[in-house]
Short mmCIF file of C-alpha atoms in Angstrom, two decimals:
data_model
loop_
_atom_site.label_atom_id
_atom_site.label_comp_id
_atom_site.label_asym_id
_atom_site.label_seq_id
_atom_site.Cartn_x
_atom_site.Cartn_y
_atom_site.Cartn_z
CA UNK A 1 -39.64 65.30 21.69
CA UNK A 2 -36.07 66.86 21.84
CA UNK A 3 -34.42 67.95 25.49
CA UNK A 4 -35.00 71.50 26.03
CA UNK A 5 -39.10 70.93 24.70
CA UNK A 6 -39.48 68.24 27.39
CA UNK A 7 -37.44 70.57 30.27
CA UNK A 8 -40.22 73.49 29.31
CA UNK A 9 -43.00 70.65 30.13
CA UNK A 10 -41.51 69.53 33.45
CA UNK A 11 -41.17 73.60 34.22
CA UNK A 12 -45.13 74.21 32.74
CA UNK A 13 -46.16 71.04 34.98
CA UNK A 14 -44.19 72.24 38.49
CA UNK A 15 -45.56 75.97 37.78
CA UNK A 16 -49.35 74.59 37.38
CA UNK A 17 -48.91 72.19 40.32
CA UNK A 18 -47.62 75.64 42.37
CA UNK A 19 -51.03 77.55 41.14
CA UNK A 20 -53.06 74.65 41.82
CA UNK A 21 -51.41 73.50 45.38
CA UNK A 22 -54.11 72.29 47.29
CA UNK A 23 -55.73 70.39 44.65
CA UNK A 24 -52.10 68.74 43.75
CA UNK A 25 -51.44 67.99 47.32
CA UNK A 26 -54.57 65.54 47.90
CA UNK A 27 -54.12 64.13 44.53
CA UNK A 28 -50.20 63.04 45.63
CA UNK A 29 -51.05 61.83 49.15
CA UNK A 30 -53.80 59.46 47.80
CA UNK A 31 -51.27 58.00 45.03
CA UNK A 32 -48.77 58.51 47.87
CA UNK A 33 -51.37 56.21 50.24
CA UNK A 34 -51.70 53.63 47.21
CA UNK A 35 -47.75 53.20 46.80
CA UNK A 36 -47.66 52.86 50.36
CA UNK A 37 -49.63 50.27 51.07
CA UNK A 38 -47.80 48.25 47.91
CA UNK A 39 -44.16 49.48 48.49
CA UNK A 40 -44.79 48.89 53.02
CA UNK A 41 -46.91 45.62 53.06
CA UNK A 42 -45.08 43.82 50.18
CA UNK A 43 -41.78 44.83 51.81
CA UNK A 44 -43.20 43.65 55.25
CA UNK A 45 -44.38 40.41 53.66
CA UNK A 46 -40.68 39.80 51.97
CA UNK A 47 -39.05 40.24 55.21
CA UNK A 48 -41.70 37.90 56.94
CA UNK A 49 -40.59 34.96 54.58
CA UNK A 50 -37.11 36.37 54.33
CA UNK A 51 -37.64 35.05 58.53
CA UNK A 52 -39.45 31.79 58.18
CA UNK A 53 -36.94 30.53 55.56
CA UNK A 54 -34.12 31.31 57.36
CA UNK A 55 -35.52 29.60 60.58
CA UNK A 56 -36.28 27.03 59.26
CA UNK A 57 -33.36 26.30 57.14
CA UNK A 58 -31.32 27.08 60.49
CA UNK A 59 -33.39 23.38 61.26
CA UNK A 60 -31.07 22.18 58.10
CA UNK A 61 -32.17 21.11 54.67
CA UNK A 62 -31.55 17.47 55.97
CA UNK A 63 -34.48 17.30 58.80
CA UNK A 64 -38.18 15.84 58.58
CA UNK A 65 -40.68 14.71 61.39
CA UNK A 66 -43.13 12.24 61.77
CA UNK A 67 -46.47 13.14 63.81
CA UNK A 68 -50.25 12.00 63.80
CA UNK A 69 -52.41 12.23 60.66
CA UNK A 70 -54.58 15.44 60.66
CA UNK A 71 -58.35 14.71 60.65
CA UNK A 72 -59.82 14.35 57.19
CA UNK A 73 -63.11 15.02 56.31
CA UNK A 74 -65.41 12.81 53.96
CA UNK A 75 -68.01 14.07 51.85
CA UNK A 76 -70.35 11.66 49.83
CA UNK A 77 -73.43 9.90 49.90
CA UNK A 78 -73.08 7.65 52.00
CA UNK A 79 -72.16 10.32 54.99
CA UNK A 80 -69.33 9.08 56.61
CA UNK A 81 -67.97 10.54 59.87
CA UNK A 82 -64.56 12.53 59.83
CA UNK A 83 -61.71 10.23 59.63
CA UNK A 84 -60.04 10.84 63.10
CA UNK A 85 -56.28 9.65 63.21
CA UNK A 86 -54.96 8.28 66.79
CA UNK A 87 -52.04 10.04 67.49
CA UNK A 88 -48.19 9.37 68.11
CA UNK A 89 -47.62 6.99 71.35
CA UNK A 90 -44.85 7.35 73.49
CA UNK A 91 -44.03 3.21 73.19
CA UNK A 92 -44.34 3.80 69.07
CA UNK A 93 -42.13 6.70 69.12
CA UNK A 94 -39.81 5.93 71.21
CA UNK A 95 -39.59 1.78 69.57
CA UNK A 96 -39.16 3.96 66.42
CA UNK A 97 -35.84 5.27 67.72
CA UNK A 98 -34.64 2.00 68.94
CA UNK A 99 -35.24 0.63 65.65
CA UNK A 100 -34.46 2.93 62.98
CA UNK A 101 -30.85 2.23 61.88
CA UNK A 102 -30.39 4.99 59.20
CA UNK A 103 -27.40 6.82 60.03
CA UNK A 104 -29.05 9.89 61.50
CA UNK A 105 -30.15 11.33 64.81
CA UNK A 106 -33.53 10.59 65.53
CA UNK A 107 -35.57 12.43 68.43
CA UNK A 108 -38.47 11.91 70.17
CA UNK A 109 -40.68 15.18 71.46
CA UNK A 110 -43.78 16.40 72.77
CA UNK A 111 -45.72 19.47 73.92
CA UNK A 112 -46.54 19.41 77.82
CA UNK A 113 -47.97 22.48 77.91
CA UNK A 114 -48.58 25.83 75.88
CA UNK A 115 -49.78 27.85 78.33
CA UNK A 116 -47.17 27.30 81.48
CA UNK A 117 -45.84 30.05 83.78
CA UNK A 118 -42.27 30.14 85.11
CA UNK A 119 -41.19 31.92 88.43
CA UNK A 120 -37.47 32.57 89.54
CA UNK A 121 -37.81 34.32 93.17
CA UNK A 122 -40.24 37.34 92.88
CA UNK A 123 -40.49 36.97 88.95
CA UNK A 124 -42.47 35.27 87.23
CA UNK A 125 -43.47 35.24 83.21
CA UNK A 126 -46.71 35.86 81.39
CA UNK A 127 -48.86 31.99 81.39
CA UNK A 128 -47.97 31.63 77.66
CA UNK A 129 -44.48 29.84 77.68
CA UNK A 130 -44.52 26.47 75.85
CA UNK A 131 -43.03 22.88 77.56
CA UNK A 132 -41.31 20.56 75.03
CA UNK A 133 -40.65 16.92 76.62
CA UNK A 134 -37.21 15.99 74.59
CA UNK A 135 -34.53 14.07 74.33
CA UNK A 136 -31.04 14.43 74.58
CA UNK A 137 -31.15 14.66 70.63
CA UNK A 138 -33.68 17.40 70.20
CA UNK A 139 -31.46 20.38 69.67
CA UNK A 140 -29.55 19.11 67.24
CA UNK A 141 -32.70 18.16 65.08
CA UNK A 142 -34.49 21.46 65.74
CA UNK A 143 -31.68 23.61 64.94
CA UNK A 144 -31.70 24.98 68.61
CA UNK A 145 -28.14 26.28 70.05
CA UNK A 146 -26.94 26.63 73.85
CA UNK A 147 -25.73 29.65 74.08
CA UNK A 148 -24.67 28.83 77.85
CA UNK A 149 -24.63 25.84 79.83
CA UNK A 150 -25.12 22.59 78.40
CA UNK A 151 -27.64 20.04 76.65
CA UNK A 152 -29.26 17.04 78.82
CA UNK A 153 -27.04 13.80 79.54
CA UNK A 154 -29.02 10.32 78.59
CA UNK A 155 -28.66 9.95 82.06
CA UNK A 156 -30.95 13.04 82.77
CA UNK A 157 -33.40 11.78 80.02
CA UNK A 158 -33.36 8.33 81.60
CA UNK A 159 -33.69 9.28 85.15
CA UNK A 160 -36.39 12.07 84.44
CA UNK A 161 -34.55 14.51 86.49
CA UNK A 162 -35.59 17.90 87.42
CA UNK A 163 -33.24 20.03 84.99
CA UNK A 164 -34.33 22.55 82.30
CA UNK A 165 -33.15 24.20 79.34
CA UNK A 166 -34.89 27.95 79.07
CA UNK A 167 -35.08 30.17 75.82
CA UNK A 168 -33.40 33.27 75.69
CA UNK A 169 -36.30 35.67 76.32
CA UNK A 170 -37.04 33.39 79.10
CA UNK A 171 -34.04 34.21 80.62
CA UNK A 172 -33.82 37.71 80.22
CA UNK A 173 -37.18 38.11 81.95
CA UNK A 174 -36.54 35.83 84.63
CA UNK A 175 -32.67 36.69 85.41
CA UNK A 176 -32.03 39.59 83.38
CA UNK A 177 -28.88 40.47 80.91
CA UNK A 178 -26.53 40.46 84.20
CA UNK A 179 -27.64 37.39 86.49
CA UNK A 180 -26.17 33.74 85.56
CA UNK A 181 -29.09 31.74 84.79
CA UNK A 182 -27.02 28.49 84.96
CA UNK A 183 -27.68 26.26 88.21
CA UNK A 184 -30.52 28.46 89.32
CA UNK A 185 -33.96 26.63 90.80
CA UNK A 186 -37.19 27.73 88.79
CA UNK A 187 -40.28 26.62 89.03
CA UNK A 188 -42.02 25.79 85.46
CA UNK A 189 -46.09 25.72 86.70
CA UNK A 190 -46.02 23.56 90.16
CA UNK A 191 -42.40 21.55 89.95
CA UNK A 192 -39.14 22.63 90.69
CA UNK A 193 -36.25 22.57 88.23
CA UNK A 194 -32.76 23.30 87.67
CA UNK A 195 -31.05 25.54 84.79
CA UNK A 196 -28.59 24.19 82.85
CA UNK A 197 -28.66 25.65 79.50
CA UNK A 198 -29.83 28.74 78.11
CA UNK A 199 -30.65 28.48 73.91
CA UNK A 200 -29.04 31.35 71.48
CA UNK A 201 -31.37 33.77 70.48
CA UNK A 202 -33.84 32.53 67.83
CA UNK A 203 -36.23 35.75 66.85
CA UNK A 204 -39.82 36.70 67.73
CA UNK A 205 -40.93 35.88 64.11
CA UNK A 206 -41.02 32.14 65.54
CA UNK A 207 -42.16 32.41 68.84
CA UNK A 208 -45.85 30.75 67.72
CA UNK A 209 -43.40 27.92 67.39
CA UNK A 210 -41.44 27.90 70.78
CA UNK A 211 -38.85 30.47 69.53
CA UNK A 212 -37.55 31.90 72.69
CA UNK A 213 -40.04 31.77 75.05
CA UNK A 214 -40.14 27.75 75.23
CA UNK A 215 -38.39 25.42 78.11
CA UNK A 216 -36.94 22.24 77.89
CA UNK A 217 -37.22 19.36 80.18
CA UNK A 218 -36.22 15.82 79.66
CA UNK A 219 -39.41 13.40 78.02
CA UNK A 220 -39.81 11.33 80.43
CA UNK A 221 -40.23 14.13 82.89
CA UNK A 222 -42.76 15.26 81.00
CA UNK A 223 -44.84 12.48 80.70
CA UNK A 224 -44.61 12.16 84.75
CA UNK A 225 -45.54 15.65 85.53
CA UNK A 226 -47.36 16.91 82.34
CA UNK A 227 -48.21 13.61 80.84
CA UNK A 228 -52.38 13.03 79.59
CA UNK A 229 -54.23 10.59 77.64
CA UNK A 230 -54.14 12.79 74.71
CA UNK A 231 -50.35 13.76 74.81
CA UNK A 232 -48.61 13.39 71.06
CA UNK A 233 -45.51 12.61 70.22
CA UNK A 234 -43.22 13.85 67.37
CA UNK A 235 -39.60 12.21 66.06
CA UNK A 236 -37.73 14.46 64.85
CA UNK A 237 -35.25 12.85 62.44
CA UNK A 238 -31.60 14.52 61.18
CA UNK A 239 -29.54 12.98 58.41
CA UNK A 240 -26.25 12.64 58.12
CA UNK A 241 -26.30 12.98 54.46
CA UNK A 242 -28.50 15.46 52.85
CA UNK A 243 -27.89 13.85 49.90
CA UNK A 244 -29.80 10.55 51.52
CA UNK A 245 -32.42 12.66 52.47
CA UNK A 246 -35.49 10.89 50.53
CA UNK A 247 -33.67 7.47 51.29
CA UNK A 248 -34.10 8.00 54.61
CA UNK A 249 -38.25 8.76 54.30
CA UNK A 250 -38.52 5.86 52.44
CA UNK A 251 -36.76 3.61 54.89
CA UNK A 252 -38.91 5.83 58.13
CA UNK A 253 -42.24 5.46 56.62
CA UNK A 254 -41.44 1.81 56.12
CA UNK A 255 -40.39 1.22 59.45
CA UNK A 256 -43.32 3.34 61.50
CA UNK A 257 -45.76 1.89 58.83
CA UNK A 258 -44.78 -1.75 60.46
CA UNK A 259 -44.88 -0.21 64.05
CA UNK A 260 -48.14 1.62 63.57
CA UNK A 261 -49.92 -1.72 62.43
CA UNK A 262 -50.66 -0.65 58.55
CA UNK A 263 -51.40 -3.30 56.16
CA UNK A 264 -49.27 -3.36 52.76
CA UNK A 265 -51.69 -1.26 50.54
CA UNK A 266 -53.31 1.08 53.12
CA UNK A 267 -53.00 4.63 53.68
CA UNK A 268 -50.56 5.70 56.11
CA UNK A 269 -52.28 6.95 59.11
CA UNK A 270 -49.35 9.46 60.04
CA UNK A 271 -47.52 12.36 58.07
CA UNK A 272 -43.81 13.43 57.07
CA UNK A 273 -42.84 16.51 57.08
CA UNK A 274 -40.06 18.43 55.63
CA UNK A 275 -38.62 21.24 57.60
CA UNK A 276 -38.97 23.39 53.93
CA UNK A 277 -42.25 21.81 53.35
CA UNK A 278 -42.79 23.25 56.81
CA UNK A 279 -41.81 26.96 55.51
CA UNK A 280 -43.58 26.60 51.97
CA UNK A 281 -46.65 26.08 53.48
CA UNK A 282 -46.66 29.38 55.70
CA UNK A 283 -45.53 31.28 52.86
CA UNK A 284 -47.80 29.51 50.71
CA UNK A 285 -50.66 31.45 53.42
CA UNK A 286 -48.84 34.43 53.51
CA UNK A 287 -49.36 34.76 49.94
CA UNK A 288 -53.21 35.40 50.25
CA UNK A 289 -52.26 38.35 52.03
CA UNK A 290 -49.47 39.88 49.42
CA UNK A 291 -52.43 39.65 47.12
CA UNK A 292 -54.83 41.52 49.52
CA UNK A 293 -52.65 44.05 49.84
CA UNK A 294 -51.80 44.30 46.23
CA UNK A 295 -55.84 44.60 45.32
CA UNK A 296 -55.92 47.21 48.14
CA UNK A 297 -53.56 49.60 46.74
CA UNK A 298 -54.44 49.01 43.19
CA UNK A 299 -58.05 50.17 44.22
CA UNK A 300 -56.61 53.19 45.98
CA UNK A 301 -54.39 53.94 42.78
CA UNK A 302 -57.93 53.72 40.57
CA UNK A 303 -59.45 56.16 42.90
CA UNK A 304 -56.37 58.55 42.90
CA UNK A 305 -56.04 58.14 39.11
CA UNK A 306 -59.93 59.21 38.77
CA UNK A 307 -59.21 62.37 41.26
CA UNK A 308 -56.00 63.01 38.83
CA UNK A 309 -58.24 63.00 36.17
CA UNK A 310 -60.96 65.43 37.45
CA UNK A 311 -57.97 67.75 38.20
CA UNK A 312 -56.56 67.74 34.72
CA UNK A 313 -59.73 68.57 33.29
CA UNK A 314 -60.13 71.58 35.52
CA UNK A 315 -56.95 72.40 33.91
CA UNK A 316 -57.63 72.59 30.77
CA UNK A 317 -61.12 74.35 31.68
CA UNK A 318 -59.14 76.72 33.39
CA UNK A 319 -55.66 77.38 31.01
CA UNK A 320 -58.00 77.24 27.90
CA UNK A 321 -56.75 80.73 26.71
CA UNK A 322 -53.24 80.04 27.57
CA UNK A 323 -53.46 76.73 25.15
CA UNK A 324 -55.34 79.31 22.50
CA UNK A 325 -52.05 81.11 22.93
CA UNK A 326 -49.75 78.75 22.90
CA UNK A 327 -51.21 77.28 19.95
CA UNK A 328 -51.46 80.41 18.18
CA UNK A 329 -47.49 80.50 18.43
CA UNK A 330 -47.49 77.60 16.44
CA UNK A 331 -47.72 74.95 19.20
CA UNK A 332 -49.12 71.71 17.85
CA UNK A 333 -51.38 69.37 18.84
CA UNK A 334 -48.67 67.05 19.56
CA UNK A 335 -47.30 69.28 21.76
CA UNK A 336 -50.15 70.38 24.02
CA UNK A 337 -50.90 67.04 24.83
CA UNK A 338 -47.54 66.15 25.46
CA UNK A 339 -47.39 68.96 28.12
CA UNK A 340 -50.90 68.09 29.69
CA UNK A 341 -49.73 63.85 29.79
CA UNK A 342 -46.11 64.86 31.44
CA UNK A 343 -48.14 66.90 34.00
CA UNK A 344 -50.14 63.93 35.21
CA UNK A 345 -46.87 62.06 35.16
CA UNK A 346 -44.70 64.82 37.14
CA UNK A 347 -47.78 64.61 39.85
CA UNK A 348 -47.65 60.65 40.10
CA UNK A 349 -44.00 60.88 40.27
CA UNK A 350 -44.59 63.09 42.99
CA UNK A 351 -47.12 61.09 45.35
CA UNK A 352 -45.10 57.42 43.89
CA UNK A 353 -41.68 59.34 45.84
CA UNK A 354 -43.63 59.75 48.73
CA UNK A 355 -44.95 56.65 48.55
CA UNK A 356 -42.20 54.94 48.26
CA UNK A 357 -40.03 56.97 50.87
CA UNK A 358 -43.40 56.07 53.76
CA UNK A 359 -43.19 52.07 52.38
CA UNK A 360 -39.86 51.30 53.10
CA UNK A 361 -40.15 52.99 56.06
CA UNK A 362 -43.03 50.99 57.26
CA UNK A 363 -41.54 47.80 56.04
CA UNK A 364 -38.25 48.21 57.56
CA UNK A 365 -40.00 48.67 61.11
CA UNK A 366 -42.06 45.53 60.20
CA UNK A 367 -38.60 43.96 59.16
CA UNK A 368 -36.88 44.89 62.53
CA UNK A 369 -39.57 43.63 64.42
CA UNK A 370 -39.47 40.02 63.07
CA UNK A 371 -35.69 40.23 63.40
CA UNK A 372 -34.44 40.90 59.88
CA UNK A 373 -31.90 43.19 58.78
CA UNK A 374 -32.53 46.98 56.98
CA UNK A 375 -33.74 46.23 53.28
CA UNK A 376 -34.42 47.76 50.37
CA UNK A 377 -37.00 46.51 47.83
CA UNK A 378 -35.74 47.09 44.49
CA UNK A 379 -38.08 45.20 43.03
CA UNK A 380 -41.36 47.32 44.64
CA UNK A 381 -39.36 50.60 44.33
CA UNK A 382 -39.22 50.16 40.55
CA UNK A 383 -42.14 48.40 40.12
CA UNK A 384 -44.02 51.79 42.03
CA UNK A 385 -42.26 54.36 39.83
CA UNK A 386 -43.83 52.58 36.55
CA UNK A 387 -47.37 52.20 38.24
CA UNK A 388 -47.32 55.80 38.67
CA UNK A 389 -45.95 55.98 35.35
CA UNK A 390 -48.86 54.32 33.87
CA UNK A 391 -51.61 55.90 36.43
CA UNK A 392 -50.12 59.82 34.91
CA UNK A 393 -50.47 58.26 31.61
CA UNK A 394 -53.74 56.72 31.83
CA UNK A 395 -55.14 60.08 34.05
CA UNK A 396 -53.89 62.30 31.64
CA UNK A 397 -54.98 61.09 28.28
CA UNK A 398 -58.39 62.05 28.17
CA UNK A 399 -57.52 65.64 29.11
CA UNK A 400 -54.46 65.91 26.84
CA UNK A 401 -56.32 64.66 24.38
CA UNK A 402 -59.29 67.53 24.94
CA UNK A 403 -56.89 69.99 25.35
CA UNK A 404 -54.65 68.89 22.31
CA UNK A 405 -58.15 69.45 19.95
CA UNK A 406 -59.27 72.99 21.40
CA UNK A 407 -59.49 75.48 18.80
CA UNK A 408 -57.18 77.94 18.95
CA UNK A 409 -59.46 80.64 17.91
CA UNK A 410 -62.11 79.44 20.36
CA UNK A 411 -60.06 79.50 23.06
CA UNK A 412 -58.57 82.92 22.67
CA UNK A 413 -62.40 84.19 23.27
CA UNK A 414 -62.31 82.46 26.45
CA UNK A 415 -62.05 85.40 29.10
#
């Protein structure tokens, strides 16, 4: 098809979608619906992972923990109960960081409470903030930063004094952007406690995981004030070499394996965790719902491409005398249905623009929500201009095809 034949196609197709507005206008904001639900939600998605792998890399590609088993379930015969794993002791985790000499920083952890409220004077927060019992070594393995103030002494640890380090939103809703939170008294549920750090900023898209609304006081503080039967414990373990990384597993799961009491030959009755392994698994979820999404706006597509369809056969119903003409110019068959197929196309293009314009849109207020900068997604942007492609192509056939084979004759009787 030379230049100026296809430019007359593009002008037949905008002049038809003119005479036939209404009809045109559903057709394009149903493909426009499908492309946005593909181009917005896939774009959402990348900037969710896009913010799980950078927080947890900001952990470091050299970091693993070691916590309590999950339960397993066995099915068989025989019917045996759920395999329930004890959890992490205080005297195990703690004898694992006297003991392990691998040159790293090791950590000991726990949760005291998920569902505490803090109060500075006549504020207070909502009862969701989490309470980590740490050590003095618990920033540097979580990839935590003090933005103000400073971490907690061994002395602080090993005195279980009253002090507290508070995540940024904590701050802000407590003290506000102005107010020095350093050296303040809050209270964190029933107990006093002193500031004296504040953590940088760490993003909402973790906040499920402390992010900033979490505070900090020292373990053994924990265990006085928050302390149950059914507290766990988590080491937290930082090379000093990633390149010694799976040296230093090897030599931790030896050495808790020996504290935890398992024979040579039995099944470890804790895990190790990578902080990526962490971040693969989440997206690994996340994926299930890029492929919802994906089914969803493929099914919208197949209904807009059936409702394209219906419309290009009322087209040729309706321009059957002006094909009879065309054809009796000495139009070919070729190049009637060339016309009708770049019609579908032009009208795919036309809702796949939209679409496209409404995704990133949607995905970039998704993306500035979890704390990730402006993007653009290439990939979906191109990839939505060829399904629309495709959907014009596959619409159109049938009734380029119909109109293509109208007899010219025929269709000059047509009144």
């Amino acid at each position: 098809m030379n230049k100026s034949l296809f430019r007359e196609n593009i002008t037949i197709a905008l002049q038809s979608i003119k005479s036939n507005l209404l009809r045109t206008t559903l057709t394009v904001l149903i493909i426009a619906i499908g492309i946005t639900a593909l181009v917005g939600i896939l774009t959402s998605i990348d900037a969710i992972k896009s913010s799980i792998n950078s927080n947890f890399t900001s952990m470091g590609a050299n970091t693993f923990s070691i916590r309590n088993k999950e339960m397993t379930v066995r099915i068989g015969r025989q019917g045996k109960k759920p395999k329930v794993y004890r959890s992490v002791s205080f005297d195990e985790a703690t004898a694992f960081k006297d003991k392990f000499t691998f040159p790293a920083y090791t950590s000991v952890s726990t949760m005291a409470s998920g569902a505490a409220t803090l109060r500075f004077g006549s504020k207070k927060t909502n009862p969701n903030i989490m309470v980590y019992g740490a050590d003095e070594n618990y920033l540097s393995c979580t990839g935590y930063s003090i933005e103000s103030g400073r971490n907690f002494s061994p002395q602080e640890v090993d005195r279980s004094s009253n002090v507290a380090i508070i995540g940024y939103e904590i701050k802000n809703k407590l003290f506000g952007r102005k107010t020095n939170a350093i050296n303040q008294l809050i209270s964190v549920g029933p107990y006093k406690y002193r500031v004296i750090g504040v953590l940088k900023e760490k993003g909402s898209a973790m906040g499920g995981m402390g992010g900033d609304k979490l505070v900090i006081i020292p373990l053994k503080n924990a265990r006085q004030y928050f302390g149950s039967e059914k507290m766990n414990y988590i080491i937290s373990v930082l090379c000093n070499n990633p390149a010694q990384m799976e040296v230093a597993i090897g030599e931790a799961t030896g050495l808790f394996n020996k504290i935890r009491h398992v024979r040579l030959g039995e099944e470890s009755n804790f895990e190790i965790s990578k902080s990526d392994s962490l971040a693969n698994i989440l997206i690994e979820n996340i994926s299930f719902v890029t492929l919802a999404a994906t089914i969803i706006g493929f099914i919208t597509l197949l209904g807009a491409a059936i409702g394209l369809m219906n419309i290009m056969l009322v087209a040729v119903a309706e321009r059957t005398r002006e094909i009879g003409v065309r054809k009796s110019l000495g139009a070919t068959q070729s190049i009637i249905k060339n016309q009708f197929l770049i019609e579908a196309v032009v009208i795919c293009q036309l809702g796949g623009l939209l679409g496209i314009i409404l995704g990133i849109i949607i995905g970039n207020v998704i993306s500035s929500v979890v704390g990730v900068g402006f993007i653009i997604p290439w990939f979906w942007m191109i990839s939505g201009i060829l399904i629309c492609i495709a959907v014009g192509l596959i619409a159109g056939i049938y009734p380029a095809v119909k109109a293509s084979k109208l007899d010219p004759i025929e269709a000059l009787r047509v009144e």
